């Protein structure tokens, strides 16, 4: 899988830009604030349907324009496909795949698979559980688009349940209905997360051994409140979740919020049996984060039969020279887009096939 070309019209600081890419390495060089990350953001938009930098689509429109367009031609499974997204200030976002409009973002997911790695991802290990849940949800949704709908529906019911818990009068029958629906969607989320964490635990452990010359062993554990077993079925999980919701009902009413559920999940990351978040050095935390991100790439390859596109946003400025080289040398047959403000970073790609784009004031010159 690789992105052949990208067309931008009135996107961020770009008026109109058409770029052709190398199927291996594409390096975007330029000073900060010139538009390098905007290109990565546009590619991510084609994959996920939203930005990784803002929740407001209108932020993607050039400040003095009414509409923004992003189009990407890509090859997957030896077939050419095109995704086009139009964002308007006064209209809903429109998405087309091969010239056919789609109604739901879940229909977009899984078409163009992308993994992004930014300086924020280096904080994945030491930040709070919300960031790790976001990491899990984003990757499962790419592999299993239906999962995205489970998350949307779960959050909708969770919001309604919490609203009821905050009200002056609590309808117990309505609360029971919410519990049933929450356990429906939540149990699927638990199931997919459990299996996902199990897979990335195996992959990340192998990758981490390679990155640390087999000195360190990485382990990842799925943390949830209902003690899911490795062989639990959907029915088993739903029974446990619903039972926990009911037993916790008085506490939820007192606290006016839902204390039990996958919205409280986390993953624990260990190096040589020690919690790296608590006891790991900064270097160990960063290497563990790299191992997690690389495991995403390998998992997508296992699941869909092709490597995803890798976006590296200013990541080299955060890594020492050894980790820079290890990161680049870890990939074969992966299309990579890299942003950097340092011209000296070209040395990392010696003897590799690379296209270099010089980005300045909303223009990318090859």
PDB file of N, CA and C in Angstrom, residues 108-204:
ATOM      1  N   UNK A 108     -15.114   4.859   5.683  1.00  0.00           N
ATOM      2  CA  UNK A 108     -13.799   5.345   5.245  1.00  0.00           C
ATOM      3  C   UNK A 108     -12.677   4.531   5.885  1.00  0.00           C
ATOM      4  N   UNK A 109     -12.857   4.166   7.140  1.00  0.00           N
ATOM      5  CA  UNK A 109     -11.815   3.471   7.895  1.00  0.00           C
ATOM      6  C   UNK A 109     -11.436   2.150   7.228  1.00  0.00           C
ATOM      7  N   UNK A 110     -10.123   1.881   7.202  1.00  0.00           N
ATOM      8  CA  UNK A 110      -9.643   0.626   6.642  1.00  0.00           C
ATOM      9  C   UNK A 110      -9.327   0.672   5.171  1.00  0.00           C
ATOM     10  N   UNK A 111      -9.621   1.801   4.517  1.00  0.00           N
ATOM     11  CA  UNK A 111      -9.279   1.926   3.096  1.00  0.00           C
ATOM     12  C   UNK A 111      -7.803   2.299   2.915  1.00  0.00           C
ATOM     13  N   UNK A 112      -7.404   3.395   3.501  1.00  0.00           N
ATOM     14  CA  UNK A 112      -6.002   3.837   3.471  1.00  0.00           C
ATOM     15  C   UNK A 112      -5.484   3.742   4.900  1.00  0.00           C
ATOM     16  N   UNK A 113      -4.671   2.737   5.177  1.00  0.00           N
ATOM     17  CA  UNK A 113      -4.186   2.510   6.544  1.00  0.00           C
ATOM     18  C   UNK A 113      -2.937   3.342   6.815  1.00  0.00           C
ATOM     19  N   UNK A 114      -2.990   4.067   7.920  1.00  0.00           N
ATOM     20  CA  UNK A 114      -1.915   4.992   8.274  1.00  0.00           C
ATOM     21  C   UNK A 114      -1.565   4.842   9.750  1.00  0.00           C
ATOM     22  N   UNK A 115      -0.273   4.890  10.055  1.00  0.00           N
ATOM     23  CA  UNK A 115       0.195   4.963  11.440  1.00  0.00           C
ATOM     24  C   UNK A 115       0.993   6.251  11.573  1.00  0.00           C
ATOM     25  N   UNK A 116       0.630   7.087  12.550  1.00  0.00           N
ATOM     26  CA  UNK A 116       1.359   8.336  12.763  1.00  0.00           C
ATOM     27  C   UNK A 116       2.167   8.258  14.044  1.00  0.00           C
ATOM     28  N   UNK A 117       3.352   8.841  13.977  1.00  0.00           N
ATOM     29  CA  UNK A 117       4.260   8.865  15.129  1.00  0.00           C
ATOM     30  C   UNK A 117       4.779  10.292  15.270  1.00  0.00           C
ATOM     31  N   UNK A 118       4.395  10.943  16.357  1.00  0.00           N
ATOM     32  CA  UNK A 118       4.793  12.327  16.602  1.00  0.00           C
ATOM     33  C   UNK A 118       5.456  12.419  17.969  1.00  0.00           C
ATOM     34  N   UNK A 119       6.062  13.568  18.296  1.00  0.00           N
ATOM     35  CA  UNK A 119       6.660  13.716  19.633  1.00  0.00           C
ATOM     36  C   UNK A 119       5.669  13.417  20.760  1.00  0.00           C
ATOM     37  N   UNK A 120       4.378  13.676  20.528  1.00  0.00           N
ATOM     38  CA  UNK A 120       3.365  13.385  21.544  1.00  0.00           C
ATOM     39  C   UNK A 120       3.293  11.892  21.835  1.00  0.00           C
ATOM     40  N   UNK A 121       3.555  11.064  20.812  1.00  0.00           N
ATOM     41  CA  UNK A 121       3.485   9.618  21.002  1.00  0.00           C
ATOM     42  C   UNK A 121       4.618   9.104  21.880  1.00  0.00           C
ATOM     43  N   UNK A 122       5.701   9.874  21.991  1.00  0.00           N
ATOM     44  CA  UNK A 122       6.786   9.491  22.890  1.00  0.00           C
ATOM     45  C   UNK A 122       6.350   9.614  24.350  1.00  0.00           C
ATOM     46  N   UNK A 123       5.234  10.323  24.564  1.00  0.00           N
ATOM     47  CA  UNK A 123       4.681  10.466  25.919  1.00  0.00           C
ATOM     48  C   UNK A 123       3.629   9.397  26.201  1.00  0.00           C
ATOM     49  N   UNK A 124       3.416   8.521  25.228  1.00  0.00           N
ATOM     50  CA  UNK A 124       2.360   7.514  25.337  1.00  0.00           C
ATOM     51  C   UNK A 124       2.501   6.693  26.608  1.00  0.00           C
ATOM     52  N   UNK A 125       3.734   6.358  26.956  1.00  0.00           N
ATOM     53  CA  UNK A 125       3.981   5.510  28.119  1.00  0.00           C
ATOM     54  C   UNK A 125       3.736   6.269  29.419  1.00  0.00           C
ATOM     55  N   UNK A 126       4.209   7.501  29.498  1.00  0.00           N
ATOM     56  CA  UNK A 126       4.162   8.198  30.795  1.00  0.00           C
ATOM     57  C   UNK A 126       2.948   9.100  30.985  1.00  0.00           C
ATOM     58  N   UNK A 127       2.162   9.306  29.922  1.00  0.00           N
ATOM     59  CA  UNK A 127       0.954  10.128  30.072  1.00  0.00           C
ATOM     60  C   UNK A 127      -0.167   9.316  30.728  1.00  0.00           C
ATOM     61  N   UNK A 128      -1.345   9.925  30.845  1.00  0.00           N
ATOM     62  CA  UNK A 128      -2.474   9.260  31.507  1.00  0.00           C
ATOM     63  C   UNK A 128      -3.139   8.215  30.630  1.00  0.00           C
ATOM     64  N   UNK A 129      -4.052   7.437  31.214  1.00  0.00           N
ATOM     65  CA  UNK A 129      -4.712   6.332  30.497  1.00  0.00           C
ATOM     66  C   UNK A 129      -5.523   6.782  29.288  1.00  0.00           C
ATOM     67  N   UNK A 130      -6.026   8.012  29.288  1.00  0.00           N
ATOM     68  CA  UNK A 130      -6.822   8.504  28.166  1.00  0.00           C
ATOM     69  C   UNK A 130      -6.035   8.415  26.861  1.00  0.00           C
ATOM     70  N   UNK A 131      -4.742   8.759  26.898  1.00  0.00           N
ATOM     71  CA  UNK A 131      -3.902   8.710  25.698  1.00  0.00           C
ATOM     72  C   UNK A 131      -3.704   7.278  25.217  1.00  0.00           C
ATOM     73  N   UNK A 132      -3.570   6.352  26.143  1.00  0.00           N
ATOM     74  CA  UNK A 132      -3.373   4.952  25.755  1.00  0.00           C
ATOM     75  C   UNK A 132      -4.668   4.339  25.208  1.00  0.00           C
ATOM     76  N   UNK A 133      -5.811   4.754  25.780  1.00  0.00           N
ATOM     77  CA  UNK A 133      -7.090   4.294  25.214  1.00  0.00           C
ATOM     78  C   UNK A 133      -7.272   4.825  23.795  1.00  0.00           C
ATOM     79  N   UNK A 134      -6.887   6.069  23.586  1.00  0.00           N
ATOM     80  CA  UNK A 134      -6.996   6.678  22.257  1.00  0.00           C
ATOM     81  C   UNK A 134      -6.124   5.912  21.259  1.00  0.00           C
ATOM     82  N   UNK A 135      -4.929   5.543  21.677  1.00  0.00           N
ATOM     83  CA  UNK A 135      -4.004   4.760  20.851  1.00  0.00           C
ATOM     84  C   UNK A 135      -4.635   3.422  20.456  1.00  0.00           C
ATOM     85  N   UNK A 136      -5.217   2.723  21.432  1.00  0.00           N
ATOM     86  CA  UNK A 136      -5.844   1.430  21.171  1.00  0.00           C
ATOM     87  C   UNK A 136      -7.030   1.582  20.223  1.00  0.00           C
ATOM     88  N   UNK A 137      -7.903   2.544  20.522  1.00  0.00           N
ATOM     89  CA  UNK A 137      -9.127   2.709  19.731  1.00  0.00           C
ATOM     90  C   UNK A 137      -8.842   3.078  18.287  1.00  0.00           C
ATOM     91  N   UNK A 138      -7.853   3.946  18.097  1.00  0.00           N
ATOM     92  CA  UNK A 138      -7.515   4.386  16.737  1.00  0.00           C
ATOM     93  C   UNK A 138      -7.049   3.212  15.888  1.00  0.00           C
ATOM     94  N   UNK A 139      -6.227   2.359  16.451  1.00  0.00           N
ATOM     95  CA  UNK A 139      -5.661   1.268  15.661  1.00  0.00           C
ATOM     96  C   UNK A 139      -6.653   0.139  15.430  1.00  0.00           C
ATOM     97  N   UNK A 140      -7.464  -0.187  16.438  1.00  0.00           N
ATOM     98  CA  UNK A 140      -8.470  -1.230  16.229  1.00  0.00           C
ATOM     99  C   UNK A 140      -9.466  -0.778  15.163  1.00  0.00           C
ATOM    100  N   UNK A 141      -9.832   0.509  15.181  1.00  0.00           N
ATOM    101  CA  UNK A 141     -10.817   1.029  14.219  1.00  0.00           C
ATOM    102  C   UNK A 141     -10.324   0.910  12.788  1.00  0.00           C
ATOM    103  N   UNK A 142      -9.003   1.035  12.572  1.00  0.00           N
ATOM    104  CA  UNK A 142      -8.452   0.889  11.220  1.00  0.00           C
ATOM    105  C   UNK A 142      -8.551  -0.553  10.736  1.00  0.00           C
ATOM    106  N   UNK A 143      -8.357  -1.484  11.666  1.00  0.00           N
ATOM    107  CA  UNK A 143      -8.366  -2.900  11.303  1.00  0.00           C
ATOM    108  C   UNK A 143      -9.800  -3.428  11.241  1.00  0.00           C
ATOM    109  N   UNK A 144     -10.627  -2.972  12.205  1.00  0.00           N
ATOM    110  CA  UNK A 144     -12.019  -3.423  12.288  1.00  0.00           C
ATOM    111  C   UNK A 144     -12.909  -2.176  12.359  1.00  0.00           C
ATOM    112  N   UNK A 145     -13.306  -1.627  11.206  1.00  0.00           N
ATOM    113  CA  UNK A 145     -14.106  -0.393  11.203  1.00  0.00           C
ATOM    114  C   UNK A 145     -15.374  -0.461  12.041  1.00  0.00           C
ATOM    115  N   UNK A 146     -15.962  -1.659  12.188  1.00  0.00           N
ATOM    116  CA  UNK A 146     -17.162  -1.813  13.004  1.00  0.00           C
ATOM    117  C   UNK A 146     -16.911  -1.392  14.451  1.00  0.00           C
ATOM    118  N   UNK A 147     -15.680  -1.554  14.912  1.00  0.00           N
ATOM    119  CA  UNK A 147     -15.310  -1.181  16.288  1.00  0.00           C
ATOM    120  C   UNK A 147     -15.561   0.308  16.532  1.00  0.00           C
ATOM    121  N   UNK A 148     -15.308   1.117  15.511  1.00  0.00           N
ATOM    122  CA  UNK A 148     -15.533   2.568  15.613  1.00  0.00           C
ATOM    123  C   UNK A 148     -16.994   2.855  15.963  1.00  0.00           C
ATOM    124  N   UNK A 149     -17.921   2.094  15.380  1.00  0.00           N
ATOM    125  CA  UNK A 149     -19.345   2.272  15.689  1.00  0.00           C
ATOM    126  C   UNK A 149     -19.668   1.856  17.119  1.00  0.00           C
ATOM    127  N   UNK A 150     -18.991   0.809  17.605  1.00  0.00           N
ATOM    128  CA  UNK A 150     -19.191   0.407  19.001  1.00  0.00           C
ATOM    129  C   UNK A 150     -18.756   1.522  19.953  1.00  0.00           C
ATOM    130  N   UNK A 151     -17.638   2.162  19.643  1.00  0.00           N
ATOM    131  CA  UNK A 151     -17.151   3.264  20.475  1.00  0.00           C
ATOM    132  C   UNK A 151     -18.137   4.430  20.456  1.00  0.00           C
ATOM    133  N   UNK A 152     -18.605   4.795  19.261  1.00  0.00           N
ATOM    134  CA  UNK A 152     -19.566   5.903  19.143  1.00  0.00           C
ATOM    135  C   UNK A 152     -20.834   5.613  19.940  1.00  0.00           C
ATOM    136  N   UNK A 153     -21.374   4.416  19.770  1.00  0.00           N
ATOM    137  CA  UNK A 153     -22.619   4.053  20.459  1.00  0.00           C
ATOM    138  C   UNK A 153     -22.425   3.953  21.972  1.00  0.00           C
ATOM    139  N   UNK A 154     -21.293   3.392  22.374  1.00  0.00           N
ATOM    140  CA  UNK A 154     -21.003   3.294  23.811  1.00  0.00           C
ATOM    141  C   UNK A 154     -20.937   4.684  24.444  1.00  0.00           C
ATOM    142  N   UNK A 155     -20.210   5.590  23.805  1.00  0.00           N
ATOM    143  CA  UNK A 155     -20.060   6.942  24.355  1.00  0.00           C
ATOM    144  C   UNK A 155     -21.392   7.685  24.401  1.00  0.00           C
ATOM    145  N   UNK A 156     -22.248   7.419  23.430  1.00  0.00           N
ATOM    146  CA  UNK A 156     -23.576   8.044  23.407  1.00  0.00           C
ATOM    147  C   UNK A 156     -24.412   7.581  24.604  1.00  0.00           C
ATOM    148  N   UNK A 157     -24.427   6.255  24.856  1.00  0.00           N
ATOM    149  CA  UNK A 157     -25.180   5.713  25.990  1.00  0.00           C
ATOM    150  C   UNK A 157     -24.552   6.156  27.313  1.00  0.00           C
ATOM    151  N   UNK A 158     -23.216   6.197  27.359  1.00  0.00           N
ATOM    152  CA  UNK A 158     -22.513   6.632  28.571  1.00  0.00           C
ATOM    153  C   UNK A 158     -22.901   8.071  28.925  1.00  0.00           C
ATOM    154  N   UNK A 159     -22.958   8.925  27.914  1.00  0.00           N
ATOM    155  CA  UNK A 159     -23.365  10.317  28.128  1.00  0.00           C
ATOM    156  C   UNK A 159     -24.786  10.388  28.684  1.00  0.00           C
ATOM    157  N   UNK A 160     -25.692   9.596  28.117  1.00  0.00           N
ATOM    158  CA  UNK A 160     -27.083   9.600  28.571  1.00  0.00           C
ATOM    159  C   UNK A 160     -27.207   9.069  29.996  1.00  0.00           C
ATOM    160  N   UNK A 161     -26.446   8.017  30.294  1.00  0.00           N
ATOM    161  CA  UNK A 161     -26.474   7.443  31.650  1.00  0.00           C
ATOM    162  C   UNK A 161     -25.947   8.449  32.673  1.00  0.00           C
ATOM    163  N   UNK A 162     -24.839   9.108  32.350  1.00  0.00           N
ATOM    164  CA  UNK A 162     -24.268  10.099  33.265  1.00  0.00           C
ATOM    165  C   UNK A 162     -25.193  11.295  33.456  1.00  0.00           C
ATOM    166  N   UNK A 163     -25.884  11.667  32.386  1.00  0.00           N
ATOM    167  CA  UNK A 163     -26.851  12.769  32.476  1.00  0.00           C
ATOM    168  C   UNK A 163     -27.984  12.389  33.435  1.00  0.00           C
ATOM    169  N   UNK A 164     -28.453  11.141  33.341  1.00  0.00           N
ATOM    170  CA  UNK A 164     -29.497  10.660  34.241  1.00  0.00           C
ATOM    171  C   UNK A 164     -28.996  10.642  35.689  1.00  0.00           C
ATOM    172  N   UNK A 165     -27.756  10.190  35.886  1.00  0.00           N
ATOM    173  CA  UNK A 165     -27.191  10.127  37.245  1.00  0.00           C
ATOM    174  C   UNK A 165     -27.060  11.509  37.887  1.00  0.00           C
ATOM    175  N   UNK A 166     -26.927  12.534  37.056  1.00  0.00           N
ATOM    176  CA  UNK A 166     -26.793  13.902  37.565  1.00  0.00           C
ATOM    177  C   UNK A 166     -28.145  14.586  37.807  1.00  0.00           C
ATOM    178  N   UNK A 167     -29.210  13.949  37.352  1.00  0.00           N
ATOM    179  CA  UNK A 167     -30.536  14.568  37.477  1.00  0.00           C
ATOM    180  C   UNK A 167     -31.067  14.441  38.906  1.00  0.00           C
ATOM    181  N   UNK A 168     -32.072  15.262  39.242  1.00  0.00           N
ATOM    182  CA  UNK A 168     -32.658  15.250  40.583  1.00  0.00           C
ATOM    183  C   UNK A 168     -33.474  13.992  40.835  1.00  0.00           C
ATOM    184  N   UNK A 169     -34.127  13.491  39.776  1.00  0.00           N
ATOM    185  CA  UNK A 169     -34.905  12.258  39.907  1.00  0.00           C
ATOM    186  C   UNK A 169     -34.310  11.185  38.993  1.00  0.00           C
ATOM    187  N   UNK A 170     -33.995  10.037  39.568  1.00  0.00           N
ATOM    188  CA  UNK A 170     -33.387   8.950  38.793  1.00  0.00           C
ATOM    189  C   UNK A 170     -34.417   7.849  38.565  1.00  0.00           C
ATOM    190  N   UNK A 171     -34.768   7.680  37.315  1.00  0.00           N
ATOM    191  CA  UNK A 171     -35.698   6.625  36.901  1.00  0.00           C
ATOM    192  C   UNK A 171     -34.922   5.302  36.858  1.00  0.00           C
ATOM    193  N   UNK A 172     -35.194   4.428  37.827  1.00  0.00           N
ATOM    194  CA  UNK A 172     -34.446   3.162  37.936  1.00  0.00           C
ATOM    195  C   UNK A 172     -34.659   2.263  36.715  1.00  0.00           C
ATOM    196  N   UNK A 173     -35.863   2.288  36.157  1.00  0.00           N
ATOM    197  CA  UNK A 173     -36.130   1.469  34.963  1.00  0.00           C
ATOM    198  C   UNK A 173     -35.299   1.947  33.766  1.00  0.00           C
ATOM    199  N   UNK A 174     -35.216   3.277  33.626  1.00  0.00           N
ATOM    200  CA  UNK A 174     -34.404   3.845  32.543  1.00  0.00           C
ATOM    201  C   UNK A 174     -32.931   3.534  32.755  1.00  0.00           C
ATOM    202  N   UNK A 175     -32.506   3.550  34.012  1.00  0.00           N
ATOM    203  CA  UNK A 175     -31.112   3.221  34.331  1.00  0.00           C
ATOM    204  C   UNK A 175     -30.806   1.775  33.952  1.00  0.00           C
ATOM    205  N   UNK A 176     -31.778   0.891  34.199  1.00  0.00           N
ATOM    206  CA  UNK A 176     -31.593  -0.521  33.813  1.00  0.00           C
ATOM    207  C   UNK A 176     -31.458  -0.668  32.292  1.00  0.00           C
ATOM    208  N   UNK A 177     -32.242   0.114  31.551  1.00  0.00           N
ATOM    209  CA  UNK A 177     -32.163   0.082  30.082  1.00  0.00           C
ATOM    210  C   UNK A 177     -30.783   0.545  29.619  1.00  0.00           C
ATOM    211  N   UNK A 178     -30.294   1.630  30.226  1.00  0.00           N
ATOM    212  CA  UNK A 178     -28.958   2.126  29.877  1.00  0.00           C
ATOM    213  C   UNK A 178     -27.882   1.099  30.212  1.00  0.00           C
ATOM    214  N   UNK A 179     -28.024   0.430  31.345  1.00  0.00           N
ATOM    215  CA  UNK A 179     -27.056  -0.605  31.736  1.00  0.00           C
ATOM    216  C   UNK A 179     -26.995  -1.726  30.696  1.00  0.00           C
ATOM    217  N   UNK A 180     -28.172  -2.127  30.231  1.00  0.00           N
ATOM    218  CA  UNK A 180     -28.244  -3.205  29.238  1.00  0.00           C
ATOM    219  C   UNK A 180     -27.560  -2.786  27.933  1.00  0.00           C
ATOM    220  N   UNK A 181     -27.841  -1.579  27.482  1.00  0.00           N
ATOM    221  CA  UNK A 181     -27.239  -1.088  26.238  1.00  0.00           C
ATOM    222  C   UNK A 181     -25.735  -0.862  26.398  1.00  0.00           C
ATOM    223  N   UNK A 182     -25.360  -0.309  27.549  1.00  0.00           N
ATOM    224  CA  UNK A 182     -23.941  -0.060  27.809  1.00  0.00           C
ATOM    225  C   UNK A 182     -23.155  -1.369  27.822  1.00  0.00           C
ATOM    226  N   UNK A 183     -23.758  -2.399  28.411  1.00  0.00           N
ATOM    227  CA  UNK A 183     -23.075  -3.698  28.458  1.00  0.00           C
ATOM    228  C   UNK A 183     -23.016  -4.345  27.074  1.00  0.00           C
ATOM    229  N   UNK A 184     -24.003  -4.070  26.232  1.00  0.00           N
ATOM    230  CA  UNK A 184     -23.981  -4.573  24.849  1.00  0.00           C
ATOM    231  C   UNK A 184     -22.751  -4.061  24.103  1.00  0.00           C
ATOM    232  N   UNK A 185     -22.666  -2.737  23.988  1.00  0.00           N
ATOM    233  CA  UNK A 185     -21.561  -2.125  23.232  1.00  0.00           C
ATOM    234  C   UNK A 185     -20.229  -2.275  23.964  1.00  0.00           C
ATOM    235  N   UNK A 186     -20.261  -2.101  25.275  1.00  0.00           N
ATOM    236  CA  UNK A 186     -19.033  -2.164  26.056  1.00  0.00           C
ATOM    237  C   UNK A 186     -18.364  -3.518  26.016  1.00  0.00           C
ATOM    238  N   UNK A 187     -19.156  -4.575  25.956  1.00  0.00           N
ATOM    239  CA  UNK A 187     -18.579  -5.923  25.941  1.00  0.00           C
ATOM    240  C   UNK A 187     -17.818  -6.194  24.651  1.00  0.00           C
ATOM    241  N   UNK A 188     -18.320  -5.659  23.532  1.00  0.00           N
ATOM    242  CA  UNK A 188     -17.568  -5.769  22.278  1.00  0.00           C
ATOM    243  C   UNK A 188     -16.245  -5.004  22.372  1.00  0.00           C
ATOM    244  N   UNK A 189     -16.290  -3.835  22.993  1.00  0.00           N
ATOM    245  CA  UNK A 189     -15.070  -3.030  23.153  1.00  0.00           C
ATOM    246  C   UNK A 189     -14.055  -3.779  24.005  1.00  0.00           C
ATOM    247  N   UNK A 190     -14.513  -4.342  25.121  1.00  0.00           N
ATOM    248  CA  UNK A 190     -13.629  -5.142  25.972  1.00  0.00           C
ATOM    249  C   UNK A 190     -13.004  -6.290  25.175  1.00  0.00           C
ATOM    250  N   UNK A 191     -13.835  -6.979  24.413  1.00  0.00           N
ATOM    251  CA  UNK A 191     -13.384  -8.156  23.658  1.00  0.00           C
ATOM    252  C   UNK A 191     -12.305  -7.791  22.654  1.00  0.00           C
ATOM    253  N   UNK A 192     -12.555  -6.751  21.857  1.00  0.00           N
ATOM    254  CA  UNK A 192     -11.586  -6.346  20.840  1.00  0.00           C
ATOM    255  C   UNK A 192     -10.313  -5.787  21.461  1.00  0.00           C
ATOM    256  N   UNK A 193     -10.450  -5.042  22.541  1.00  0.00           N
ATOM    257  CA  UNK A 193      -9.259  -4.491  23.210  1.00  0.00           C
ATOM    258  C   UNK A 193      -8.398  -5.595  23.795  1.00  0.00           C
ATOM    259  N   UNK A 194      -9.038  -6.583  24.410  1.00  0.00           N
ATOM    260  CA  UNK A 194      -8.275  -7.700  24.981  1.00  0.00           C
ATOM    261  C   UNK A 194      -7.446  -8.396  23.917  1.00  0.00           C
ATOM    262  N   UNK A 195      -8.073  -8.699  22.789  1.00  0.00           N
ATOM    263  CA  UNK A 195      -7.364  -9.405  21.715  1.00  0.00           C
ATOM    264  C   UNK A 195      -6.287  -8.536  21.086  1.00  0.00           C
ATOM    265  N   UNK A 196      -6.560  -7.236  20.960  1.00  0.00           N
ATOM    266  CA  UNK A 196      -5.578  -6.311  20.387  1.00  0.00           C
ATOM    267  C   UNK A 196      -4.333  -6.226  21.271  1.00  0.00           C
ATOM    268  N   UNK A 197      -4.544  -6.051  22.580  1.00  0.00           N
ATOM    269  CA  UNK A 197      -3.410  -5.920  23.500  1.00  0.00           C
ATOM    270  C   UNK A 197      -2.586  -7.205  23.528  1.00  0.00           C
ATOM    271  N   UNK A 198      -3.263  -8.334  23.447  1.00  0.00           N
ATOM    272  CA  UNK A 198      -2.543  -9.617  23.418  1.00  0.00           C
ATOM    273  C   UNK A 198      -1.608  -9.688  22.207  1.00  0.00           C
ATOM    274  N   UNK A 199      -2.101  -9.222  21.064  1.00  0.00           N
ATOM    275  CA  UNK A 199      -1.294  -9.279  19.840  1.00  0.00           C
ATOM    276  C   UNK A 199      -0.119  -8.288  19.878  1.00  0.00           C
ATOM    277  N   UNK A 200      -0.396  -7.057  20.324  1.00  0.00           N
ATOM    278  CA  UNK A 200       0.711  -6.092  20.332  1.00  0.00           C
ATOM    279  C   UNK A 200       1.725  -6.413  21.429  1.00  0.00           C
ATOM    280  N   UNK A 201       1.291  -7.113  22.467  1.00  0.00           N
ATOM    281  CA  UNK A 201       2.240  -7.552  23.502  1.00  0.00           C
ATOM    282  C   UNK A 201       3.293  -8.456  22.880  1.00  0.00           C
ATOM    283  N   UNK A 202       2.854  -9.408  22.074  1.00  0.00           N
ATOM    284  CA  UNK A 202       3.782 -10.339  21.417  1.00  0.00           C
ATOM    285  C   UNK A 202       4.688  -9.608  20.435  1.00  0.00           C
ATOM    286  N   UNK A 203       4.101  -8.745  19.592  1.00  0.00           N
ATOM    287  CA  UNK A 203       4.880  -8.042  18.570  1.00  0.00           C
ATOM    288  C   UNK A 203       5.844  -7.028  19.183  1.00  0.00           C
ATOM    289  N   UNK A 204       5.355  -6.247  20.148  1.00  0.00           N
ATOM    290  CA  UNK A 204       6.194  -5.213  20.764  1.00  0.00           C
ATOM    291  C   UNK A 204       7.356  -5.834  21.540  1.00  0.00           C
TER     292      UNK A 204
END
